[in-house]
XYZ file of C-alpha atoms in Angstrom:
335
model
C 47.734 141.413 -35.147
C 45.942 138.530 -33.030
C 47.832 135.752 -33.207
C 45.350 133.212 -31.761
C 42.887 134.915 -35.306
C 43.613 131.499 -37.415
C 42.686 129.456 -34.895
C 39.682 131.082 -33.880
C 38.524 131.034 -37.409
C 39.484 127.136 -37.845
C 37.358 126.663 -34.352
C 34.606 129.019 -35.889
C 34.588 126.884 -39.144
C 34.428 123.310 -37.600
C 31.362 124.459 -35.341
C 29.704 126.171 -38.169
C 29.801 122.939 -39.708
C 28.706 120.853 -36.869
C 26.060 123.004 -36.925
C 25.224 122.290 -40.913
C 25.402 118.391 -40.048
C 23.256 118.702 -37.379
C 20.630 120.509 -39.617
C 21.042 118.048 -42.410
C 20.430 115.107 -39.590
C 17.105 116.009 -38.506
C 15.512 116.937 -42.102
C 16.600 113.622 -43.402
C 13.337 111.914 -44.370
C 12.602 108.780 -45.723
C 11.193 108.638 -49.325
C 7.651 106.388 -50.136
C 5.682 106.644 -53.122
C 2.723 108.108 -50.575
C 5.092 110.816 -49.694
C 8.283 111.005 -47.037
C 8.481 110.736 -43.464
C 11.099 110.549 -40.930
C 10.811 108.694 -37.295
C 8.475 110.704 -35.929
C 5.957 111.781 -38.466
C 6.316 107.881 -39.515
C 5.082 106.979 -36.262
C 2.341 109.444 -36.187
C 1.192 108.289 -39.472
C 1.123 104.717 -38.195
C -0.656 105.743 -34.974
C -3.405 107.036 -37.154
C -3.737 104.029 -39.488
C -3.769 101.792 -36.202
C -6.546 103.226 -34.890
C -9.111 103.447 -38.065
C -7.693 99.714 -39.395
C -7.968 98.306 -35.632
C -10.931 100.195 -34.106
C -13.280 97.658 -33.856
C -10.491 95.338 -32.269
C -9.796 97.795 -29.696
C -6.731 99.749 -30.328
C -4.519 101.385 -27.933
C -1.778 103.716 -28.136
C 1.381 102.918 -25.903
C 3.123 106.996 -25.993
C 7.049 106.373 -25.145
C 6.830 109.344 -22.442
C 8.418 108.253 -19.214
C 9.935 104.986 -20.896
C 10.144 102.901 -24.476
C 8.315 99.539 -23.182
C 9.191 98.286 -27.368
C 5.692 98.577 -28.315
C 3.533 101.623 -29.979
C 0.518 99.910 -29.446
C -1.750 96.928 -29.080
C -5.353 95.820 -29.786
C -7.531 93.239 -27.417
C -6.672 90.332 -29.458
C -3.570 90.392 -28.359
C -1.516 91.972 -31.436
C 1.265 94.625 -30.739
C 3.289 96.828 -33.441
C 6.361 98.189 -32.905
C 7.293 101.323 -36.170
C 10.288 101.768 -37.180
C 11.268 104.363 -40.108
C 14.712 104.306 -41.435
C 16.815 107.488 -41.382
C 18.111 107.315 -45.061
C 17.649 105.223 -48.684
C 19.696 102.411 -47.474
C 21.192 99.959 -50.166
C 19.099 96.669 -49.999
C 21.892 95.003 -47.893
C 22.024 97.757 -45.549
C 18.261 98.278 -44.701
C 18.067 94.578 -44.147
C 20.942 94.373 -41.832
C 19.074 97.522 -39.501
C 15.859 96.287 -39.955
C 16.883 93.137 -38.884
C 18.996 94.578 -35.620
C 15.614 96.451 -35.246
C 13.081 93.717 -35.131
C 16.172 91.565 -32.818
C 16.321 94.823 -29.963
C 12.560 95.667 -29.784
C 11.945 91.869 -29.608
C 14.380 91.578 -26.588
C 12.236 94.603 -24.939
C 9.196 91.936 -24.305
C 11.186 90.338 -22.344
C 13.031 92.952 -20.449
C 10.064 94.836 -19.466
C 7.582 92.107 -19.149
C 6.080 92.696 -15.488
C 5.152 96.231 -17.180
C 3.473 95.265 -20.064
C 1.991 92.123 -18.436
C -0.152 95.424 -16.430
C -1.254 96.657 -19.572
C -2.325 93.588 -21.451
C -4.525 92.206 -18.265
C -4.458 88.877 -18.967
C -4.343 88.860 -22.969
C -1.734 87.424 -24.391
C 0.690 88.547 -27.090
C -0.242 86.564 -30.548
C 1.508 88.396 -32.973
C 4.193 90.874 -32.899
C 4.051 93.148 -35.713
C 7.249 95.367 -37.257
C 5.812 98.295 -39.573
C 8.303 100.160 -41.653
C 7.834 102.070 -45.075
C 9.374 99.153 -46.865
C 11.519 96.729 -46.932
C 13.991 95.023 -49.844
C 15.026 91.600 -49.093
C 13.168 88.606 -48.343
C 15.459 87.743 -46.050
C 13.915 89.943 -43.235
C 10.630 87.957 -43.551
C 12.869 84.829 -42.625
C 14.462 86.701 -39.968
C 11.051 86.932 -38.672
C 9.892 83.459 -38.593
C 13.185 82.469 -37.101
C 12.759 84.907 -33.841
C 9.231 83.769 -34.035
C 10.056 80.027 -33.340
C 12.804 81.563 -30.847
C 10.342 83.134 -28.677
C 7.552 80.521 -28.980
C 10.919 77.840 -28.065
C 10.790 80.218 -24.624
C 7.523 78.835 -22.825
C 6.941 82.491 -21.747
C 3.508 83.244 -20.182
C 3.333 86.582 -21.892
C 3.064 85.204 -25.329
C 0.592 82.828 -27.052
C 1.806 79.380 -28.240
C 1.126 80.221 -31.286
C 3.129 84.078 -31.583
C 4.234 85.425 -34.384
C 6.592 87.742 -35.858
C 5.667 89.289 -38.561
C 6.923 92.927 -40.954
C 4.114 95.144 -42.393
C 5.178 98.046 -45.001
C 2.731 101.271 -45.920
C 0.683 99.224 -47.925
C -0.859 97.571 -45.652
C -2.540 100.549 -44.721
C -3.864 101.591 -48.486
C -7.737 101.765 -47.150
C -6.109 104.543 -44.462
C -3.537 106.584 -46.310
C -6.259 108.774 -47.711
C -8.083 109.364 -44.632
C -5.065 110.338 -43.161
C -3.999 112.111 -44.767
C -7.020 114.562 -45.428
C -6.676 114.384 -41.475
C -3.513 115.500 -41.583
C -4.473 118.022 -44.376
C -1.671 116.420 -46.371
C -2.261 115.324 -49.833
C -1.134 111.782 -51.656
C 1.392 111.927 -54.125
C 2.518 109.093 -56.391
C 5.778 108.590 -57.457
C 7.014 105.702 -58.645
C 10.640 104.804 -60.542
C 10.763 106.998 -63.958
C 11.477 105.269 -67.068
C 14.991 104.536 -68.235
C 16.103 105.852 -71.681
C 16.218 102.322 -72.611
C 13.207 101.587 -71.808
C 11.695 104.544 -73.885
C 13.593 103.806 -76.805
C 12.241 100.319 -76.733
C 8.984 101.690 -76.369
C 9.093 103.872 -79.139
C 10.451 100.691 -81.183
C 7.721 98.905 -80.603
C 4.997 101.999 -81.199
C 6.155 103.111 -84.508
C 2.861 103.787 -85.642
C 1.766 106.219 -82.328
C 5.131 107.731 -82.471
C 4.878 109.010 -86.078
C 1.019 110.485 -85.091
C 2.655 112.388 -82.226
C 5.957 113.621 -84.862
C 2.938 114.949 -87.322
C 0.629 116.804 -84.598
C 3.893 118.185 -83.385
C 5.013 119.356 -86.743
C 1.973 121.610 -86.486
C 2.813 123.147 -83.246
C 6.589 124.703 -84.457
C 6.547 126.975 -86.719
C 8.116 125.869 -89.819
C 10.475 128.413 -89.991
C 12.158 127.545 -86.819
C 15.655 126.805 -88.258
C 15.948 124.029 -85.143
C 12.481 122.325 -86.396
C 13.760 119.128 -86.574
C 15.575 118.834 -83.115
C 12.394 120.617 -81.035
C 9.871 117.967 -83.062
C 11.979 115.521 -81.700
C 12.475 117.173 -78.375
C 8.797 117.567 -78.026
C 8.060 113.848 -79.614
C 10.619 112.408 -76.694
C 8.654 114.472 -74.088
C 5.574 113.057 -74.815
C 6.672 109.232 -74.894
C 8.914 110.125 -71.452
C 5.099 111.498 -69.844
C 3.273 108.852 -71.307
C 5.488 106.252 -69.943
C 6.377 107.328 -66.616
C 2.802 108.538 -66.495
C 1.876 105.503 -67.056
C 3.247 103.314 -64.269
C 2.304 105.818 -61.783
C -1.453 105.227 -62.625
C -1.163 101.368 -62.602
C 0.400 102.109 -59.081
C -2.574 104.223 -58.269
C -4.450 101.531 -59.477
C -3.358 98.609 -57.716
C -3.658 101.229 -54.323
C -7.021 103.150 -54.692
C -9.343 100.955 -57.743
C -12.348 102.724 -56.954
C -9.806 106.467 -57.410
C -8.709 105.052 -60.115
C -12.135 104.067 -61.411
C -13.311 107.485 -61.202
C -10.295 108.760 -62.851
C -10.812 106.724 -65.698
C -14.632 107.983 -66.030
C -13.972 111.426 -65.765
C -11.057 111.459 -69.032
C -13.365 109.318 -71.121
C -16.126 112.298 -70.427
C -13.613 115.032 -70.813
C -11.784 113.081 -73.662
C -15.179 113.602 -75.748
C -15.116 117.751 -75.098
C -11.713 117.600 -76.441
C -12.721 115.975 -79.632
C -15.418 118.426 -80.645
C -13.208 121.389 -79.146
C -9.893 120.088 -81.767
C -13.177 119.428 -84.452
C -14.550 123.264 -84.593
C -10.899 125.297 -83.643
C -9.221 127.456 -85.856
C -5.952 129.157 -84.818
C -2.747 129.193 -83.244
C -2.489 124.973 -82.330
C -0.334 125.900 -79.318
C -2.874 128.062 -77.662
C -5.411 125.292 -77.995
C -2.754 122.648 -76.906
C -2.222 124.828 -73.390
C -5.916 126.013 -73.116
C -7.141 122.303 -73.261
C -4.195 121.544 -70.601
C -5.140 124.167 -68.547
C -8.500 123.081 -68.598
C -8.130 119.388 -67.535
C -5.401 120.221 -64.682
C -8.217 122.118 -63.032
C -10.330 119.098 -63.299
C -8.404 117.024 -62.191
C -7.584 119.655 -59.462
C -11.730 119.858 -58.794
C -12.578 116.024 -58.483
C -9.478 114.746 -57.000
C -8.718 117.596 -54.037
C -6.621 115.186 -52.362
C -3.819 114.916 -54.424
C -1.071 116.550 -54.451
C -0.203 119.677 -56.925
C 2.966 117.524 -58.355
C 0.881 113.913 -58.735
C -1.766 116.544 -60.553
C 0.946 117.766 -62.735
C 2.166 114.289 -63.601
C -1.579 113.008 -64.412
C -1.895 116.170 -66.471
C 1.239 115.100 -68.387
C 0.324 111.397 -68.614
C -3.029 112.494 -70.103
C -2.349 115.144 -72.561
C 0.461 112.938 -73.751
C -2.028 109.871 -74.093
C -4.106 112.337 -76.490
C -1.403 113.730 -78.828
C -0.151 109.518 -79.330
C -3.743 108.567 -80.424
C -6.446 111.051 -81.384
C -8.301 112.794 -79.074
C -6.311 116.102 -79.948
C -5.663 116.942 -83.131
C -5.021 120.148 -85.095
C -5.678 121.622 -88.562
Protein backbone atom coordinates (compact mmCIF):
# COMPACT_ATOMS: atom_id res chain seq x y z
CA UNK A 1 0.00 0.00 0.00
CA UNK A 2 1.26 3.69 -0.90
CA UNK A 3 2.33 5.16 1.93
CA UNK A 4 2.64 8.77 0.67
CA UNK A 5 -1.82 7.90 -0.27
CA UNK A 6 -2.92 10.16 2.94
CA UNK A 7 -0.97 12.78 2.07
CA UNK A 8 -1.75 12.97 -1.41
CA UNK A 9 -5.36 12.98 -0.55
CA UNK A 10 -4.85 15.83 2.27
CA UNK A 11 -2.82 17.82 -0.71
CA UNK A 12 -5.76 16.84 -3.14
CA UNK A 13 -8.35 18.16 -0.56
CA UNK A 14 -6.71 21.58 0.34
CA UNK A 15 -6.39 22.41 -3.53
CA UNK A 16 -9.83 21.26 -4.24
CA UNK A 17 -10.76 23.76 -1.85
CA UNK A 18 -8.62 26.54 -2.97
CA UNK A 19 -10.21 25.93 -5.93
CA UNK A 20 -13.99 26.30 -4.29
CA UNK A 21 -12.73 29.73 -2.66
CA UNK A 22 -11.51 30.91 -5.65
CA UNK A 23 -14.93 30.23 -7.39
CA UNK A 24 -16.88 31.71 -4.55
CA UNK A 25 -14.42 35.00 -4.90
CA UNK A 26 -15.22 35.98 -8.28
CA UNK A 27 -19.21 35.35 -8.19
CA UNK A 28 -19.44 37.49 -5.15
CA UNK A 29 -21.70 40.36 -6.23
CA UNK A 30 -22.89 43.20 -4.58
CA UNK A 31 -26.68 43.41 -3.83
CA UNK A 32 -28.88 46.90 -4.92
CA UNK A 33 -32.45 47.13 -5.06
CA UNK A 34 -31.87 47.69 -9.15
CA UNK A 35 -30.23 44.36 -9.17
CA UNK A 36 -26.39 43.11 -8.20
CA UNK A 37 -23.17 43.83 -9.63
CA UNK A 38 -19.68 43.16 -8.83
CA UNK A 39 -16.48 45.49 -9.86
CA UNK A 40 -16.66 45.09 -13.20
CA UNK A 41 -20.21 44.94 -14.36
CA UNK A 42 -20.52 47.97 -11.68
CA UNK A 43 -18.21 49.87 -13.69
CA UNK A 44 -19.76 49.05 -16.94
CA UNK A 45 -23.04 50.06 -15.64
CA UNK A 46 -21.59 53.39 -14.55
CA UNK A 47 -19.79 53.88 -17.88
CA UNK A 48 -23.16 53.71 -19.49
CA UNK A 49 -25.02 56.09 -17.14
CA UNK A 50 -21.95 58.57 -17.63
CA UNK A 51 -22.34 58.87 -20.99
CA UNK A 52 -26.37 59.38 -21.46
CA UNK A 53 -26.42 61.71 -17.96
CA UNK A 54 -23.15 63.68 -19.26
CA UNK A 55 -23.49 63.70 -23.07
CA UNK A 56 -24.16 67.05 -23.66
CA UNK A 57 -21.16 67.99 -21.24
CA UNK A 58 -18.86 65.95 -23.17
CA UNK A 59 -18.11 62.70 -21.59
CA UNK A 60 -15.13 60.63 -21.92
CA UNK A 61 -14.21 57.27 -20.96
CA UNK A 62 -10.64 56.82 -19.33
CA UNK A 63 -10.30 52.46 -20.02
CA UNK A 64 -7.58 51.27 -17.25
CA UNK A 65 -5.67 49.24 -20.16
CA UNK A 66 -1.98 49.95 -20.00
CA UNK A 67 -2.34 51.78 -16.49
CA UNK A 68 -5.10 52.90 -13.61
CA UNK A 69 -4.52 56.89 -13.91
CA UNK A 70 -7.57 56.88 -10.66
CA UNK A 71 -10.14 58.14 -12.91
CA UNK A 72 -12.97 56.26 -15.18
CA UNK A 73 -13.81 59.26 -16.80
CA UNK A 74 -14.28 62.98 -17.16
CA UNK A 75 -16.54 65.53 -18.91
CA UNK A 76 -15.29 69.18 -20.36
CA UNK A 77 -16.32 70.96 -17.34
CA UNK A 78 -13.85 69.61 -15.63
CA UNK A 79 -15.67 66.77 -13.44
CA UNK A 80 -13.99 63.26 -13.04
CA UNK A 81 -15.56 59.96 -11.36
CA UNK A 82 -13.74 57.41 -10.04
CA UNK A 83 -16.44 53.72 -9.35
CA UNK A 84 -15.89 51.75 -6.90
CA UNK A 85 -18.22 48.56 -6.06
CA UNK A 86 -17.67 46.76 -2.89
CA UNK A 87 -16.93 43.02 -2.94
CA UNK A 88 -19.45 41.95 -0.16
CA UNK A 89 -22.59 43.39 2.26
CA UNK A 90 -20.23 45.05 4.55
CA UNK A 91 -21.56 46.02 8.13
CA UNK A 92 -22.09 49.89 8.14
CA UNK A 93 -18.72 50.34 9.99
CA UNK A 94 -16.92 48.28 7.62
CA UNK A 95 -18.09 49.75 4.21
CA UNK A 96 -17.31 53.14 5.62
CA UNK A 97 -13.88 52.32 6.72
CA UNK A 98 -13.12 50.87 2.70
CA UNK A 99 -14.96 53.39 1.18
CA UNK A 100 -13.19 55.80 2.96
CA UNK A 101 -9.49 54.08 2.24
CA UNK A 102 -11.03 54.13 -1.32
CA UNK A 103 -11.88 57.72 -1.88
CA UNK A 104 -8.13 58.48 0.33
CA UNK A 105 -5.94 56.06 -2.52
CA UNK A 106 -7.72 57.15 -5.77
CA UNK A 107 -7.46 60.75 -4.44
CA UNK A 108 -3.63 60.34 -3.95
CA UNK A 109 -3.58 59.01 -7.79
CA UNK A 110 -4.24 62.86 -9.00
CA UNK A 111 -1.39 63.62 -7.70
CA UNK A 112 0.87 60.79 -8.53
CA UNK A 113 0.06 60.73 -12.09
CA UNK A 114 -0.59 64.32 -12.72
CA UNK A 115 1.77 65.12 -15.84
CA UNK A 116 -0.53 62.23 -17.45
CA UNK A 117 -3.75 63.40 -16.83
CA UNK A 118 -2.73 67.08 -17.14
CA UNK A 119 -2.40 65.57 -21.28
CA UNK A 120 -5.79 64.52 -21.19
CA UNK A 121 -7.61 67.38 -19.57
CA UNK A 122 -5.79 70.14 -22.02
CA UNK A 123 -6.01 72.87 -20.00
CA UNK A 124 -9.41 72.18 -18.00
CA UNK A 125 -9.20 71.95 -14.72
CA UNK A 126 -10.46 69.38 -12.22
CA UNK A 127 -13.69 70.98 -10.28
CA UNK A 128 -15.13 68.17 -8.74
CA UNK A 129 -14.01 64.76 -8.04
CA UNK A 130 -16.76 62.41 -7.92
CA UNK A 131 -16.76 58.72 -5.94
CA UNK A 132 -19.78 56.49 -7.32
CA UNK A 133 -20.56 53.36 -5.43
CA UNK A 134 -23.95 51.37 -5.08
CA UNK A 135 -24.43 52.87 -1.67
CA UNK A 136 -23.17 53.94 1.12
CA UNK A 137 -24.29 53.76 5.14
CA UNK A 138 -22.76 56.35 7.22
CA UNK A 139 -22.70 59.95 6.98
CA UNK A 140 -19.50 59.97 7.98
CA UNK A 141 -18.07 59.26 4.44
CA UNK A 142 -19.74 62.49 3.16
CA UNK A 143 -17.50 64.28 5.89
CA UNK A 144 -14.62 62.34 4.87
CA UNK A 145 -15.21 63.97 1.65
CA UNK A 146 -15.33 67.54 2.47
CA UNK A 147 -12.32 67.07 4.65
CA UNK A 148 -9.97 65.70 1.59
CA UNK A 149 -11.75 68.33 -0.33
CA UNK A 150 -10.34 71.28 1.78
CA UNK A 151 -7.00 69.05 1.84
CA UNK A 152 -6.51 69.22 -1.76
CA UNK A 153 -7.86 72.75 -2.37
CA UNK A 154 -5.12 73.62 0.97
CA UNK A 155 -2.47 72.19 -1.93
CA UNK A 156 -2.37 75.23 -4.49
CA UNK A 157 -2.12 72.52 -7.23
CA UNK A 158 -2.54 73.75 -10.85
CA UNK A 159 -4.46 70.67 -11.80
CA UNK A 160 -7.41 71.43 -9.68
CA UNK A 161 -9.86 74.38 -9.50
CA UNK A 162 -9.92 76.59 -6.35
CA UNK A 163 -12.98 75.69 -5.81
CA UNK A 164 -12.66 71.36 -6.10
CA UNK A 165 -14.69 69.21 -4.62
CA UNK A 166 -15.05 65.85 -3.34
CA UNK A 167 -18.01 64.51 -3.49
CA UNK A 168 -19.85 60.38 -3.22
CA UNK A 169 -22.71 59.57 -5.67
CA UNK A 170 -24.76 56.13 -5.08
CA UNK A 171 -27.10 54.35 -8.01
CA UNK A 172 -29.62 56.77 -7.54
CA UNK A 173 -28.24 59.30 -8.94
CA UNK A 174 -28.58 57.68 -12.07
CA UNK A 175 -32.60 56.79 -11.75
CA UNK A 176 -33.36 58.70 -15.30
CA UNK A 177 -30.54 55.96 -16.76
CA UNK A 178 -31.09 52.67 -15.00
CA UNK A 179 -33.88 51.85 -17.40
CA UNK A 180 -32.18 52.71 -20.48
CA UNK A 181 -29.53 50.67 -19.46
CA UNK A 182 -30.58 48.37 -18.79
CA UNK A 183 -32.90 47.58 -21.88
CA UNK A 184 -29.30 48.21 -23.42
CA UNK A 185 -27.96 45.72 -21.61
CA UNK A 186 -31.11 43.55 -22.22
CA UNK A 187 -31.29 43.27 -18.44
CA UNK A 188 -34.45 43.94 -16.68
CA UNK A 189 -35.09 46.17 -13.25
CA UNK A 190 -36.00 44.44 -10.31
CA UNK A 191 -37.10 45.99 -7.02
CA UNK A 192 -36.36 44.70 -3.88
CA UNK A 193 -36.47 46.42 -1.00
CA UNK A 194 -36.23 45.16 2.99
CA UNK A 195 -39.36 42.65 3.63
CA UNK A 196 -41.51 43.30 6.48
CA UNK A 197 -40.71 42.07 9.96
CA UNK A 198 -43.29 39.84 11.77
CA UNK A 199 -43.65 42.69 14.03
CA UNK A 200 -44.36 44.89 11.81
CA UNK A 201 -47.22 42.71 10.24
CA UNK A 202 -48.73 41.97 13.38
CA UNK A 203 -48.96 45.64 14.07
CA UNK A 204 -50.39 46.07 10.85
CA UNK A 205 -52.96 43.68 11.18
CA UNK A 206 -53.72 45.45 14.70
CA UNK A 207 -54.37 48.39 13.31
CA UNK A 208 -56.56 46.91 10.09
CA UNK A 209 -58.97 44.86 11.96
CA UNK A 210 -61.64 45.66 9.77
CA UNK A 211 -59.57 44.61 6.19
CA UNK A 212 -58.21 41.68 7.98
CA UNK A 213 -61.59 40.11 8.88
CA UNK A 214 -62.79 40.83 4.87
CA UNK A 215 -59.71 38.87 3.77
CA UNK A 216 -60.50 35.81 6.83
CA UNK A 217 -64.26 35.70 5.14
CA UNK A 218 -63.23 35.63 1.25
CA UNK A 219 -60.73 33.08 2.38
CA UNK A 220 -63.21 30.99 4.22
CA UNK A 221 -64.72 30.53 0.77
CA UNK A 222 -61.68 29.33 -0.91
CA UNK A 223 -61.04 25.99 1.66
CA UNK A 224 -63.26 23.68 1.59
CA UNK A 225 -65.04 23.39 4.75
CA UNK A 226 -64.31 20.04 5.31
CA UNK A 227 -60.65 20.50 5.45
CA UNK A 228 -60.09 19.25 9.05
CA UNK A 229 -56.96 22.01 9.14
CA UNK A 230 -59.56 24.93 8.05
CA UNK A 231 -58.74 27.06 10.63
CA UNK A 232 -54.83 27.01 10.45
CA UNK A 233 -54.78 27.32 6.27
CA UNK A 234 -57.49 30.48 6.69
CA UNK A 235 -55.01 31.82 8.78
CA UNK A 236 -52.07 30.69 6.75
CA UNK A 237 -53.62 32.16 3.71
CA UNK A 238 -54.96 35.47 5.75
CA UNK A 239 -51.02 35.97 6.93
CA UNK A 240 -49.96 35.54 3.25
CA UNK A 241 -51.95 38.11 2.04
CA UNK A 242 -51.06 40.88 4.76
CA UNK A 243 -47.08 39.61 4.32
CA UNK A 244 -47.72 40.49 0.09
CA UNK A 245 -49.59 43.41 0.75
CA UNK A 246 -47.04 44.83 3.00
CA UNK A 247 -43.85 44.02 1.53
CA UNK A 248 -45.63 44.69 -1.73
CA UNK A 249 -46.24 47.66 -0.64
CA UNK A 250 -42.93 49.36 0.10
CA UNK A 251 -41.51 48.04 -3.00
CA UNK A 252 -44.02 50.20 -5.05
CA UNK A 253 -43.44 53.41 -2.95
CA UNK A 254 -39.71 52.60 -3.85
CA UNK A 255 -40.70 52.31 -7.45
CA UNK A 256 -42.38 55.34 -6.92
CA UNK A 257 -40.00 57.63 -5.53
CA UNK A 258 -37.50 56.06 -8.65
CA UNK A 259 -39.68 55.94 -11.87
CA UNK A 260 -43.22 58.44 -11.03
CA UNK A 261 -44.21 58.47 -14.47
CA UNK A 262 -43.75 53.95 -14.23
CA UNK A 263 -45.40 54.21 -11.45
CA UNK A 264 -48.10 56.48 -12.85
CA UNK A 265 -48.86 54.12 -15.49
CA UNK A 266 -48.94 51.32 -13.13
CA UNK A 267 -51.44 52.86 -11.15
CA UNK A 268 -53.74 53.53 -14.40
CA UNK A 269 -53.56 50.29 -15.73
CA UNK A 270 -54.95 48.34 -12.06
CA UNK A 271 -57.66 50.95 -11.70
CA UNK A 272 -58.74 49.80 -15.51
CA UNK A 273 -58.13 46.18 -14.83
CA UNK A 274 -59.48 46.53 -11.19
CA UNK A 275 -63.01 47.36 -12.93
CA UNK A 276 -62.86 43.84 -15.23
CA UNK A 277 -62.34 42.14 -12.03
CA UNK A 278 -65.41 43.50 -10.45
CA UNK A 279 -67.88 42.50 -13.14
CA UNK A 280 -65.82 39.13 -13.69
CA UNK A 281 -66.31 38.26 -9.39
CA UNK A 282 -70.18 39.95 -10.18
CA UNK A 283 -71.39 37.27 -13.00
CA UNK A 284 -68.99 33.93 -11.78
CA UNK A 285 -70.31 30.90 -10.57
CA UNK A 286 -67.99 28.05 -9.51
CA UNK A 287 -65.06 26.75 -7.94
CA UNK A 288 -63.69 30.42 -6.11
CA UNK A 289 -60.13 29.09 -6.43
CA UNK A 290 -60.17 28.69 -10.13
CA UNK A 291 -61.41 32.24 -10.47
CA UNK A 292 -58.88 33.44 -7.75
CA UNK A 293 -55.81 31.87 -10.10
CA UNK A 294 -57.52 32.65 -13.51
CA UNK A 295 -57.85 36.42 -12.52
CA UNK A 296 -54.02 36.10 -11.26
CA UNK A 297 -52.99 34.62 -14.21
CA UNK A 298 -54.57 37.15 -16.11
CA UNK A 299 -53.07 40.34 -14.53
CA UNK A 300 -49.35 38.78 -14.31
CA UNK A 301 -49.52 38.75 -18.08
CA UNK A 302 -50.46 42.32 -18.01
CA UNK A 303 -48.33 43.38 -16.12
CA UNK A 304 -45.86 41.16 -18.11
CA UNK A 305 -47.34 43.06 -21.55
CA UNK A 306 -47.07 46.83 -20.44
CA UNK A 307 -44.13 46.70 -18.25
CA UNK A 308 -41.50 44.36 -20.51
CA UNK A 309 -38.76 45.72 -18.59
CA UNK A 310 -39.14 44.29 -15.43
CA UNK A 311 -37.99 41.56 -14.22
CA UNK A 312 -40.04 38.04 -13.94
CA UNK A 313 -39.48 38.17 -9.89
CA UNK A 314 -40.45 42.22 -9.46
CA UNK A 315 -43.60 40.91 -11.82
CA UNK A 316 -44.29 38.20 -9.40
CA UNK A 317 -44.06 40.49 -6.39
CA UNK A 318 -46.47 43.25 -8.11
CA UNK A 319 -48.74 40.33 -8.91
CA UNK A 320 -48.74 39.45 -5.19
CA UNK A 321 -48.99 43.05 -3.93
CA UNK A 322 -52.04 43.45 -6.20
CA UNK A 323 -54.12 40.44 -5.84
CA UNK A 324 -53.53 40.82 -2.14
CA UNK A 325 -54.72 44.60 -2.29
CA UNK A 326 -58.07 43.06 -3.87
CA UNK A 327 -58.92 40.19 -1.47
CA UNK A 328 -58.28 43.16 1.75
CA UNK A 329 -60.89 45.51 0.12
CA UNK A 330 -63.31 44.49 -2.62
CA UNK A 331 -62.42 44.24 -5.93
CA UNK A 332 -62.55 40.30 -5.68
CA UNK A 333 -65.07 38.74 -4.11
CA UNK A 334 -66.80 35.35 -4.28
CA UNK A 335 -70.28 33.82 -3.83
Amino acid sequence: MNENLPIIRIAFNIILIFQILSINLFTIMYKTIYGTFNGDSWEDFCQLCFKHKYESDGYQEMPAWQGDLGIEGFTRSGVVFQCYCPDMDYNPDKLYEVQRDKITADLGKLITYKSQLQGYFNGVKISKWIFVTPEYKKKDLVKHCQTKAEEYRQMKDDLLADDFDVLVHDIDFFIEQIPIVLESRKKKLDIDPAKSTSEDIADWKTKEISLVDTAVKKHEQRVPSTSQTFDNKVNKLTQNTVANFLNGDLMVRKWKESFQDQYEKFVKVISQFEKRVEDKCAVFSGDNNKLYDDIETELKNKLKETFSYLDDIMIDRLTDYVMSDWILRCPISFE
